[in-house]
mmCIF file of C-alpha atoms and ligand atoms in Angstrom:
data_model
loop_
_atom_site.group_PDB
_atom_site.id
_atom_site.type_symbol
_atom_site.label_atom_id
_atom_site.label_comp_id
_atom_site.label_asym_id
_atom_site.label_seq_id
_atom_site.Cartn_x
_atom_site.Cartn_y
_atom_site.Cartn_z
ATOM 1 C CA MET A 53 166.179 153.170 112.404
ATOM 2 C CA LYS A 54 164.377 153.625 109.094
ATOM 3 C CA ILE A 55 163.008 150.406 107.660
ATOM 4 C CA ALA A 56 161.132 149.507 104.451
ATOM 5 C CA LEU A 57 159.171 146.348 103.784
ATOM 6 C CA ILE A 58 159.203 144.431 100.577
ATOM 7 C CA GLY A 59 155.922 142.491 100.833
ATOM 8 C CA TYR A 60 152.926 143.153 103.043
ATOM 9 C CA GLY A 61 151.263 139.766 103.567
ATOM 10 C CA VAL A 62 150.599 138.010 106.819
ATOM 11 C CA VAL A 63 154.171 138.211 108.103
ATOM 12 C CA GLY A 64 154.731 141.844 107.115
ATOM 13 C CA GLN A 65 151.449 142.794 108.778
ATOM 14 C CA GLY A 66 152.493 140.834 111.842
ATOM 15 C CA LEU A 67 155.740 142.882 112.128
ATOM 16 C CA ILE A 68 153.868 146.216 111.688
ATOM 17 C CA GLU A 69 151.193 145.221 114.236
ATOM 18 C CA ILE A 70 153.743 144.328 116.896
ATOM 19 C CA LEU A 71 155.672 147.503 116.189
ATOM 20 C CA ARG A 72 152.437 149.471 116.461
ATOM 21 C CA ASP A 73 151.564 147.850 119.777
ATOM 22 C CA LYS A 74 154.959 147.461 121.474
ATOM 23 C CA HIS A 75 157.267 150.056 120.005
ATOM 24 C CA ALA A 76 156.910 152.429 122.987
ATOM 25 C CA GLU A 77 157.915 149.555 125.364
ATOM 26 C CA TRP A 78 160.952 148.579 123.317
ATOM 27 C CA GLN A 79 161.931 152.197 122.879
ATOM 28 C CA ALA A 80 162.006 152.621 126.709
ATOM 29 C CA GLN A 81 163.770 149.327 127.249
ATOM 30 C CA TYR A 82 166.218 149.100 124.330
ATOM 31 C CA GLY A 83 166.260 152.566 122.833
ATOM 32 C CA LEU A 84 164.727 151.149 119.689
ATOM 33 C CA ASN A 85 163.373 153.884 117.425
ATOM 34 C CA VAL A 86 161.859 152.392 114.269
ATOM 35 C CA GLN A 87 160.277 154.400 111.481
ATOM 36 C CA VAL A 88 158.553 152.502 108.693
ATOM 37 C CA VAL A 89 159.480 154.615 105.615
ATOM 38 C CA GLY A 90 158.273 152.366 102.886
ATOM 39 C CA VAL A 91 156.069 149.367 102.011
ATOM 40 C CA ALA A 92 156.035 147.692 98.608
ATOM 41 C CA THR A 93 153.589 145.076 97.386
ATOM 42 C CA ARG A 94 153.284 143.399 94.032
ATOM 43 C CA SER A 95 149.620 144.168 93.356
ATOM 44 C CA ARG A 96 148.274 146.195 96.281
ATOM 45 C CA GLY A 97 150.273 149.430 95.889
ATOM 46 C CA THR A 98 153.485 150.911 97.333
ATOM 47 C CA LEU A 99 153.965 153.719 99.822
ATOM 48 C CA ILE A 100 156.954 155.791 100.827
ATOM 49 C CA HIS A 101 157.061 158.456 103.556
ATOM 50 C CA PRO A 102 160.539 159.647 104.440
ATOM 51 C CA HIS A 103 159.389 160.668 107.970
ATOM 52 C CA GLY A 104 157.603 157.403 108.658
ATOM 53 C CA LEU A 105 154.190 155.945 107.869
ATOM 54 C CA ASP A 106 151.477 155.901 110.482
ATOM 55 C CA LEU A 107 151.276 152.353 111.730
ATOM 56 C CA HIS A 108 147.632 152.557 112.811
ATOM 57 C CA ALA A 109 146.615 153.743 109.353
ATOM 58 C CA LEU A 110 148.884 151.131 107.725
ATOM 59 C CA THR A 111 147.259 148.270 109.657
ATOM 60 C CA ALA A 112 143.674 149.505 109.084
ATOM 61 C CA PRO A 113 141.782 146.765 107.165
ATOM 62 C CA ALA A 114 141.313 149.068 104.164
ATOM 63 C CA SER A 115 145.095 149.742 103.871
ATOM 64 C CA VAL A 116 145.851 146.038 104.266
ATOM 65 C CA GLU A 117 143.447 145.318 101.417
ATOM 66 C CA ASN A 118 145.041 147.934 99.234
ATOM 67 C CA LEU A 119 147.594 150.596 100.103
ATOM 68 C CA ALA A 120 145.682 153.006 97.836
ATOM 69 C CA HIS A 121 143.380 153.413 100.871
ATOM 70 C CA TYR A 122 146.158 154.704 103.114
ATOM 71 C CA PRO A 123 145.313 158.381 103.837
ATOM 72 C CA HIS A 124 147.209 161.037 101.998
ATOM 73 C CA SER A 125 149.612 163.403 103.814
ATOM 74 C CA ALA A 126 152.418 165.783 102.813
ATOM 75 C CA GLY A 127 155.497 163.914 101.741
ATOM 76 C CA LEU A 128 153.729 160.670 100.900
ATOM 77 C CA VAL A 129 154.764 159.040 97.625
ATOM 78 C CA ARG A 130 152.776 156.225 96.068
ATOM 79 C CA ASP A 131 153.281 153.505 93.581
ATOM 80 C CA VAL A 132 156.964 153.472 92.775
ATOM 81 C CA GLY A 133 158.843 150.310 91.745
ATOM 82 C CA VAL A 134 160.735 148.278 94.371
ATOM 83 C CA LEU A 135 164.194 149.374 93.200
ATOM 84 C CA GLU A 136 163.038 152.994 93.365
ATOM 85 C CA LEU A 137 161.593 152.349 96.833
ATOM 86 C CA LEU A 138 164.905 150.966 98.067
ATOM 87 C CA ARG A 139 166.698 154.116 97.018
ATOM 88 C CA ALA A 140 164.080 156.847 97.566
ATOM 89 C CA SER A 141 162.718 155.718 100.963
ATOM 90 C CA GLY A 142 166.023 156.417 102.733
ATOM 91 C CA ALA A 143 165.629 153.107 104.552
ATOM 92 C CA GLU A 144 168.661 151.827 106.438
ATOM 93 C CA VAL A 145 167.124 148.318 106.754
ATOM 94 C CA ILE A 146 165.159 146.405 104.122
ATOM 95 C CA VAL A 147 162.774 143.807 105.484
ATOM 96 C CA GLU A 148 162.060 141.173 102.814
ATOM 97 C CA VAL A 149 158.720 139.515 103.528
ATOM 98 C CA SER A 150 157.383 138.654 100.147
ATOM 99 C CA PRO A 151 156.208 135.028 99.559
ATOM 100 C CA SER A 152 159.051 132.450 99.496
ATOM 101 C CA GLN A 153 159.974 131.261 95.998
ATOM 102 C CA LEU A 154 162.267 128.340 96.688
ATOM 103 C CA GLU A 155 163.530 127.506 93.151
ATOM 104 C CA THR A 156 164.934 130.786 91.807
ATOM 105 C CA ALA A 157 164.170 133.035 94.809
ATOM 106 C CA GLN A 158 163.330 135.770 92.287
ATOM 107 C CA PRO A 159 162.572 138.656 92.208
ATOM 108 C CA ALA A 160 163.400 138.855 95.908
ATOM 109 C CA LEU A 161 166.983 137.698 95.391
ATOM 110 C CA ASP A 162 167.754 140.615 93.087
ATOM 111 C CA TYR A 163 166.053 143.112 95.472
ATOM 112 C CA VAL A 164 168.214 141.792 98.317
ATOM 113 C CA ARG A 165 171.410 142.088 96.183
ATOM 114 C CA HIS A 166 170.442 145.651 95.290
ATOM 115 C CA ALA A 167 169.774 146.554 98.946
ATOM 116 C CA LEU A 168 173.113 145.111 100.134
ATOM 117 C CA ARG A 169 174.937 146.945 97.327
ATOM 118 C CA ASN A 170 173.161 150.176 98.454
ATOM 119 C CA ARG A 171 174.677 149.427 101.929
ATOM 120 C CA GLN A 172 171.248 148.714 103.418
ATOM 121 C CA HIS A 173 171.000 146.031 106.124
ATOM 122 C CA VAL A 174 168.648 143.226 105.085
ATOM 123 C CA VAL A 175 166.360 141.196 107.298
ATOM 124 C CA LEU A 176 164.340 138.353 105.762
ATOM 125 C CA ALA A 177 161.420 136.137 106.592
ATOM 126 C CA ASN A 178 161.393 135.153 102.893
ATOM 127 C CA LYS A 179 163.220 131.805 102.790
ATOM 128 C CA GLY A 180 163.996 131.885 99.025
ATOM 129 C CA PRO A 181 167.025 134.150 98.861
ATOM 130 C CA VAL A 182 168.552 132.543 102.003
ATOM 131 C CA ALA A 183 167.955 128.947 100.795
ATOM 132 C CA VAL A 184 169.258 129.635 97.278
ATOM 133 C CA ALA A 185 172.151 132.071 97.794
ATOM 134 C CA LEU A 186 173.173 132.460 101.453
ATOM 135 C CA PRO A 187 176.997 132.250 100.909
ATOM 136 C CA GLU A 188 176.829 134.851 98.140
ATOM 137 C CA LEU A 189 174.640 137.189 100.145
ATOM 138 C CA ILE A 190 176.816 136.871 103.259
ATOM 139 C CA ALA A 191 179.827 137.821 101.180
ATOM 140 C CA LEU A 192 177.917 140.712 99.608
ATOM 141 C CA ALA A 193 176.839 141.978 103.012
ATOM 142 C CA ARG A 194 180.373 141.795 104.363
ATOM 143 C CA ALA A 195 181.811 143.577 101.330
ATOM 144 C CA ASN A 196 179.336 146.410 101.936
ATOM 145 C CA GLY A 197 179.698 146.592 105.696
ATOM 146 C CA VAL A 198 176.079 145.732 106.482
ATOM 147 C CA GLN A 199 174.208 142.893 108.144
ATOM 148 C CA LEU A 200 172.127 140.175 106.653
ATOM 149 C CA ARG A 201 169.806 138.510 109.186
ATOM 150 C CA TYR A 202 167.246 135.775 108.712
ATOM 151 C CA GLU A 203 166.114 134.532 112.090
ATOM 152 C CA ALA A 204 162.476 134.286 110.969
ATOM 153 C CA THR A 205 163.193 131.895 108.054
ATOM 154 C CA VAL A 206 163.495 128.807 110.207
ATOM 155 C CA MET A 207 161.193 128.210 113.272
ATOM 156 C CA ALA A 208 159.609 131.624 112.806
ATOM 157 C CA GLY A 209 160.532 133.736 115.856
ATOM 158 C CA THR A 210 161.994 130.865 117.873
ATOM 159 C CA PRO A 211 165.626 131.899 117.941
ATOM 160 C CA CYS A 212 167.406 128.966 116.339
ATOM 161 C CA PHE A 213 170.072 131.093 114.541
ATOM 162 C CA GLN A 214 170.711 133.064 117.719
ATOM 163 C CA LEU A 215 171.224 129.762 119.508
ATOM 164 C CA LEU A 216 173.677 128.635 116.801
ATOM 165 C CA GLU A 217 175.442 131.986 116.689
ATOM 166 C CA HIS A 218 175.792 132.523 120.425
ATOM 167 C CA GLY A 219 174.737 129.611 122.655
ATOM 168 C CA LEU A 220 176.323 126.812 120.676
ATOM 169 C CA ARG A 221 179.434 128.770 119.629
ATOM 170 C CA GLY A 222 182.592 126.688 119.335
ATOM 171 C CA LEU A 223 180.787 123.342 119.073
ATOM 172 C CA GLN A 224 180.907 121.000 116.121
ATOM 173 C CA ILE A 225 177.349 120.364 114.986
ATOM 174 C CA GLU A 226 177.232 116.870 113.607
ATOM 175 C CA ALA A 227 173.558 116.556 112.743
ATOM 176 C CA VAL A 228 170.230 118.355 112.839
ATOM 177 C CA ARG A 229 166.864 116.720 113.259
ATOM 178 C CA GLY A 230 163.433 118.110 113.902
ATOM 179 C CA ILE A 231 160.023 119.302 112.848
ATOM 180 C CA LEU A 232 160.477 122.377 110.733
ATOM 181 C CA ASN A 233 157.066 122.957 109.185
ATOM 182 C CA GLY A 234 154.245 124.339 111.242
ATOM 183 C CA THR A 235 151.472 123.788 108.694
ATOM 184 C CA THR A 236 152.003 120.015 108.320
ATOM 185 C CA ASN A 237 152.466 119.490 112.075
ATOM 186 C CA TYR A 238 149.232 121.381 112.651
ATOM 187 C CA ILE A 239 147.432 119.284 109.994
ATOM 188 C CA LEU A 240 148.699 116.005 111.495
ATOM 189 C CA THR A 241 147.685 117.107 115.007
ATOM 190 C CA GLN A 242 144.189 118.058 113.835
ATOM 191 C CA MET A 243 143.790 114.787 111.890
ATOM 192 C CA GLU A 244 144.654 112.908 115.096
ATOM 193 C CA GLY A 245 141.649 114.729 116.664
ATOM 194 C CA GLY A 246 139.451 113.445 113.864
ATOM 195 C CA MET A 247 139.472 116.398 111.432
ATOM 196 C CA SER A 248 139.751 115.745 107.702
ATOM 197 C CA TYR A 249 143.000 116.662 105.809
ATOM 198 C CA ALA A 250 141.180 119.307 103.727
ATOM 199 C CA ASP A 251 139.613 121.019 106.744
ATOM 200 C CA ALA A 252 142.894 121.012 108.677
ATOM 201 C CA LEU A 253 144.727 122.495 105.734
ATOM 202 C CA ALA A 254 142.059 125.161 105.334
ATOM 203 C CA GLN A 255 142.406 126.010 109.078
ATOM 204 C CA ALA A 256 146.216 126.212 108.744
ATOM 205 C CA GLN A 257 145.748 128.661 105.891
ATOM 206 C CA ALA A 258 143.178 130.729 107.805
ATOM 207 C CA LEU A 259 145.567 130.899 110.790
ATOM 208 C CA GLY A 260 148.327 132.248 108.589
ATOM 209 C CA TYR A 261 150.591 129.199 108.954
ATOM 210 C CA ALA A 262 150.678 128.067 105.350
ATOM 211 C CA GLU A 263 152.726 129.380 102.477
ATOM 212 C CA THR A 264 150.973 131.419 99.743
ATOM 213 C CA ASP A 265 151.054 128.165 97.769
ATOM 214 C CA PRO A 266 150.523 125.489 100.459
ATOM 215 C CA THR A 267 151.798 122.644 98.297
ATOM 216 C CA ALA A 268 155.278 123.881 99.471
ATOM 217 C CA ASP A 269 154.196 122.952 102.990
ATOM 218 C CA VAL A 270 152.346 119.677 102.433
ATOM 219 C CA ASP A 271 154.840 118.275 99.891
ATOM 220 C CA GLY A 272 157.816 118.894 102.156
ATOM 221 C CA TRP A 273 159.551 121.602 100.106
ATOM 222 C CA ASP A 274 159.217 124.334 102.818
ATOM 223 C CA ALA A 275 160.978 122.062 105.348
ATOM 224 C CA ALA A 276 163.553 121.151 102.683
ATOM 225 C CA GLY A 277 164.237 124.833 102.010
ATOM 226 C CA LYS A 278 164.845 125.285 105.735
ATOM 227 C CA LEU A 279 167.315 122.344 105.626
ATOM 228 C CA ARG A 280 169.155 124.139 102.808
ATOM 229 C CA ILE A 281 169.376 127.267 105.021
ATOM 230 C CA LEU A 282 170.579 125.188 107.970
ATOM 231 C CA GLY A 283 173.120 123.314 105.765
ATOM 232 C CA ALA A 284 174.568 126.615 104.569
ATOM 233 C CA VAL A 285 174.773 128.034 108.134
ATOM 234 C CA ILE A 286 176.037 124.930 109.900
ATOM 235 C CA PHE A 287 178.043 123.024 107.324
ATOM 236 C CA GLY A 288 178.890 125.871 104.965
ATOM 237 C CA LYS A 289 177.333 123.703 102.245
ATOM 238 C CA SER A 290 175.318 124.944 99.301
ATOM 239 C CA LEU A 291 172.711 122.180 99.082
ATOM 240 C CA THR A 292 170.255 121.935 96.299
ATOM 241 C CA PHE A 293 166.930 120.084 96.405
ATOM 242 C CA GLU A 294 168.676 117.251 94.492
ATOM 243 C CA ASN A 295 170.835 116.651 97.584
ATOM 244 C CA LEU A 296 167.760 116.052 99.706
ATOM 245 C CA SER A 297 165.277 113.294 99.653
ATOM 246 C CA VAL A 298 161.843 114.928 100.132
ATOM 247 C CA GLN A 299 158.400 113.517 100.742
ATOM 248 C CA GLY A 300 155.429 115.385 102.192
ATOM 249 C CA ILE A 301 152.279 114.373 104.038
ATOM 250 C CA SER A 302 149.669 114.615 101.314
ATOM 251 C CA GLN A 303 149.532 110.839 100.851
ATOM 252 C CA LEU A 304 148.882 110.184 104.512
ATOM 253 C CA THR A 305 145.280 109.088 105.081
ATOM 254 C CA THR A 306 143.045 109.328 108.110
ATOM 255 C CA GLN A 307 143.461 105.525 108.209
ATOM 256 C CA ASP A 308 147.296 105.835 108.419
ATOM 257 C CA ILE A 309 146.946 108.292 111.315
ATOM 258 C CA GLN A 310 144.473 106.041 113.178
ATOM 259 C CA ASP A 311 146.647 102.937 112.623
ATOM 260 C CA ALA A 312 149.517 104.756 114.207
ATOM 261 C CA GLN A 313 147.390 105.903 117.149
ATOM 262 C CA ALA A 314 146.190 102.368 117.744
ATOM 263 C CA HIS A 315 149.907 101.373 118.147
ATOM 264 C CA GLN A 316 150.721 104.336 120.428
ATOM 265 C CA GLU A 317 152.549 105.983 117.593
ATOM 266 C CA ARG A 318 152.262 109.346 115.739
ATOM 267 C CA TRP A 319 153.131 110.462 112.263
ATOM 268 C CA LYS A 320 155.485 113.444 112.108
ATOM 269 C CA LEU A 321 157.127 115.154 109.146
ATOM 270 C CA VAL A 322 160.739 114.735 110.266
ATOM 271 C CA ALA A 323 163.542 116.773 108.646
ATOM 272 C CA GLN A 324 167.160 115.701 109.145
ATOM 273 C CA LEU A 325 170.515 116.798 107.930
ATOM 274 C CA THR A 326 174.146 115.763 108.254
ATOM 275 C CA ARG A 327 177.207 116.824 106.296
ATOM 276 C CA GLN A 328 176.467 113.963 103.914
ATOM 277 C CA GLY A 329 172.899 115.064 103.039
ATOM 278 C CA GLY A 330 169.421 115.151 104.390
ATOM 279 C CA SER A 331 165.770 114.207 104.099
ATOM 280 C CA VAL A 332 162.255 115.341 104.825
ATOM 281 C CA MET A 333 160.087 112.265 105.474
ATOM 282 C CA PRO A 334 156.813 111.379 107.169
ATOM 283 C CA THR A 335 157.927 109.178 110.011
ATOM 284 C CA ARG A 336 155.979 107.051 112.550
ATOM 285 C CA LEU A 337 157.335 107.753 115.976
ATOM 286 C CA PRO A 338 156.531 106.028 119.301
ATOM 287 C CA ILE A 339 154.384 108.352 121.458
ATOM 288 C CA SER A 340 157.278 108.494 124.029
ATOM 289 C CA HIS A 341 159.653 110.010 121.442
ATOM 290 C CA PRO A 342 160.365 113.719 122.218
ATOM 291 C CA LEU A 343 159.294 114.847 118.704
ATOM 292 C CA ALA A 344 155.986 112.997 119.067
ATOM 293 C CA GLY A 345 154.947 115.410 121.802
ATOM 294 C CA VAL A 346 155.459 118.466 119.579
ATOM 295 C CA SER A 347 151.983 119.420 118.428
ATOM 296 C CA GLY A 348 150.140 122.052 116.417
ATOM 297 C CA ALA A 349 152.234 124.724 114.664
ATOM 298 C CA THR A 350 155.029 124.210 117.126
ATOM 299 C CA ASN A 351 158.459 123.249 115.738
ATOM 300 C CA ALA A 352 161.427 121.522 117.335
ATOM 301 C CA ILE A 353 165.037 121.183 116.383
ATOM 302 C CA THR A 354 167.783 118.961 117.893
ATOM 303 C CA PHE A 355 171.357 119.847 117.260
ATOM 304 C CA THR A 356 173.727 116.939 117.830
ATOM 305 C CA THR A 357 177.038 118.436 118.994
ATOM 306 C CA ASP A 358 180.469 117.108 119.873
ATOM 307 C CA LEU A 359 180.788 118.480 123.411
ATOM 308 C CA LEU A 360 177.184 118.982 124.600
ATOM 309 C CA GLY A 361 175.477 115.998 122.996
ATOM 310 C CA ASP A 362 171.938 116.794 121.910
ATOM 311 C CA VAL A 363 170.542 120.217 122.404
ATOM 312 C CA THR A 364 166.865 120.739 121.512
ATOM 313 C CA LEU A 365 164.945 123.939 120.940
ATOM 314 C CA VAL A 366 161.148 123.858 120.860
ATOM 315 C CA GLY A 367 158.902 126.780 120.025
ATOM 316 C CA ALA A 368 156.463 128.466 117.691
ATOM 317 C CA GLY A 369 157.086 127.495 114.074
ATOM 318 C CA ALA A 370 154.624 129.518 112.050
ATOM 319 C CA GLY A 371 152.184 132.410 112.429
ATOM 320 C CA LYS A 372 151.689 136.077 112.025
ATOM 321 C CA HIS A 373 153.045 137.542 115.221
ATOM 322 C CA VAL A 374 155.588 134.821 116.041
ATOM 323 C CA THR A 375 157.186 135.340 112.645
ATOM 324 C CA GLY A 376 156.879 139.123 113.028
ATOM 325 C CA TYR A 377 158.801 138.713 116.233
ATOM 326 C CA GLY A 378 161.651 136.921 114.520
ATOM 327 C CA LEU A 379 162.042 140.010 112.291
ATOM 328 C CA LEU A 380 161.840 142.283 115.298
ATOM 329 C CA ASN A 381 164.576 140.293 117.025
ATOM 330 C CA ASP A 382 166.813 140.835 113.990
ATOM 331 C CA LEU A 383 165.963 144.561 113.962
ATOM 332 C CA LEU A 384 167.004 144.782 117.635
ATOM 333 C CA ALA A 385 170.307 143.061 116.796
ATOM 334 C CA ILE A 386 170.931 145.586 113.978
ATOM 335 C CA ALA A 387 169.831 148.505 116.162
ATOM 336 C CA SER A 388 172.512 147.556 118.687
ATOM 337 C CA VAL A 389 175.264 148.232 116.119
ATOM 338 C CA LEU A 390 173.812 151.233 114.277
HETATM 339 N N1 HSE B 452 154.568 127.779 106.026
HETATM 340 C C1 HSE B 452 155.604 127.746 106.991
HETATM 341 C C2 HSE B 452 155.282 126.663 108.011
HETATM 342 C C3 HSE B 452 155.701 129.106 107.671
HETATM 343 O O1 HSE B 452 154.119 126.232 108.064
HETATM 344 O O2 HSE B 452 156.152 126.268 108.777
HETATM 345 C C4 HSE B 452 156.932 129.233 108.517
HETATM 346 O O3 HSE B 452 158.091 129.136 107.808
#
């Protein structure tokens, strides 16, 4: 399976590192045979090698800093535009891991449209195109006989869409509620331990949890974008941000956190959605509430269903390798039908 990456930030590097380290294992177990034939970045160069790039060289610090430092070899092509990379790399699967732009989703949305029209499967960790245009992209993928997969867009590698697609098949989902942003949950947890908001945010950035522009996390828009994706998948609804009431955690003070603690309560950024609409709101929960026990960059989602009642999934919500794993899971799903 030949894959090409659009974007080579934390998540793209996470995928390449786990492929570098675990490919042999997956090849033996699942017959997975991945070649990375292209990597495109906006300002750090672009590489194509039709026979596959060397993953050790690609993950060397110098290459990560700028792909110009990747060693030359016969067949290597450098610095072509993204549309040219889609075509010239010979990739069967395009992995979109550029930073999420949640308003217009551009330029990633156009790249995804091009890839699907080229009959290339598309796997995304970039939330923008999925939040903005999922129904259109599903139709385009179907018309071109390829798959569009986006497990890593919500709850990183924790398989919430696999659960919806397989485990909860046939059920009516009436509501969704949970903690869908790792950065803010990490910040709130650290503040409970006495750390300042600014230090906790800086740590979340250093750990690779935060978006390129972390205001998307702390002001609630990242979680709201995930609700838009869930709304499209579960209710077939194209939600816009106007349909959601959104508030983040940036106004919460250390005093607010301590007040809650003194009353055996915790602040959590709770996202919820029904067919009627949804919200992302800082909410004070009693310490006995199941969501109150979800700490750090962990996420949780509860699906309220007609026949099973509440089903809750808890797991990693943000981070380099956990998000890389979400992409890998999608690649395995595509490999099974190639
Ligand atoms: N910035 C996001 C978060 C990354 O903190 O949840 C995962 O989508």
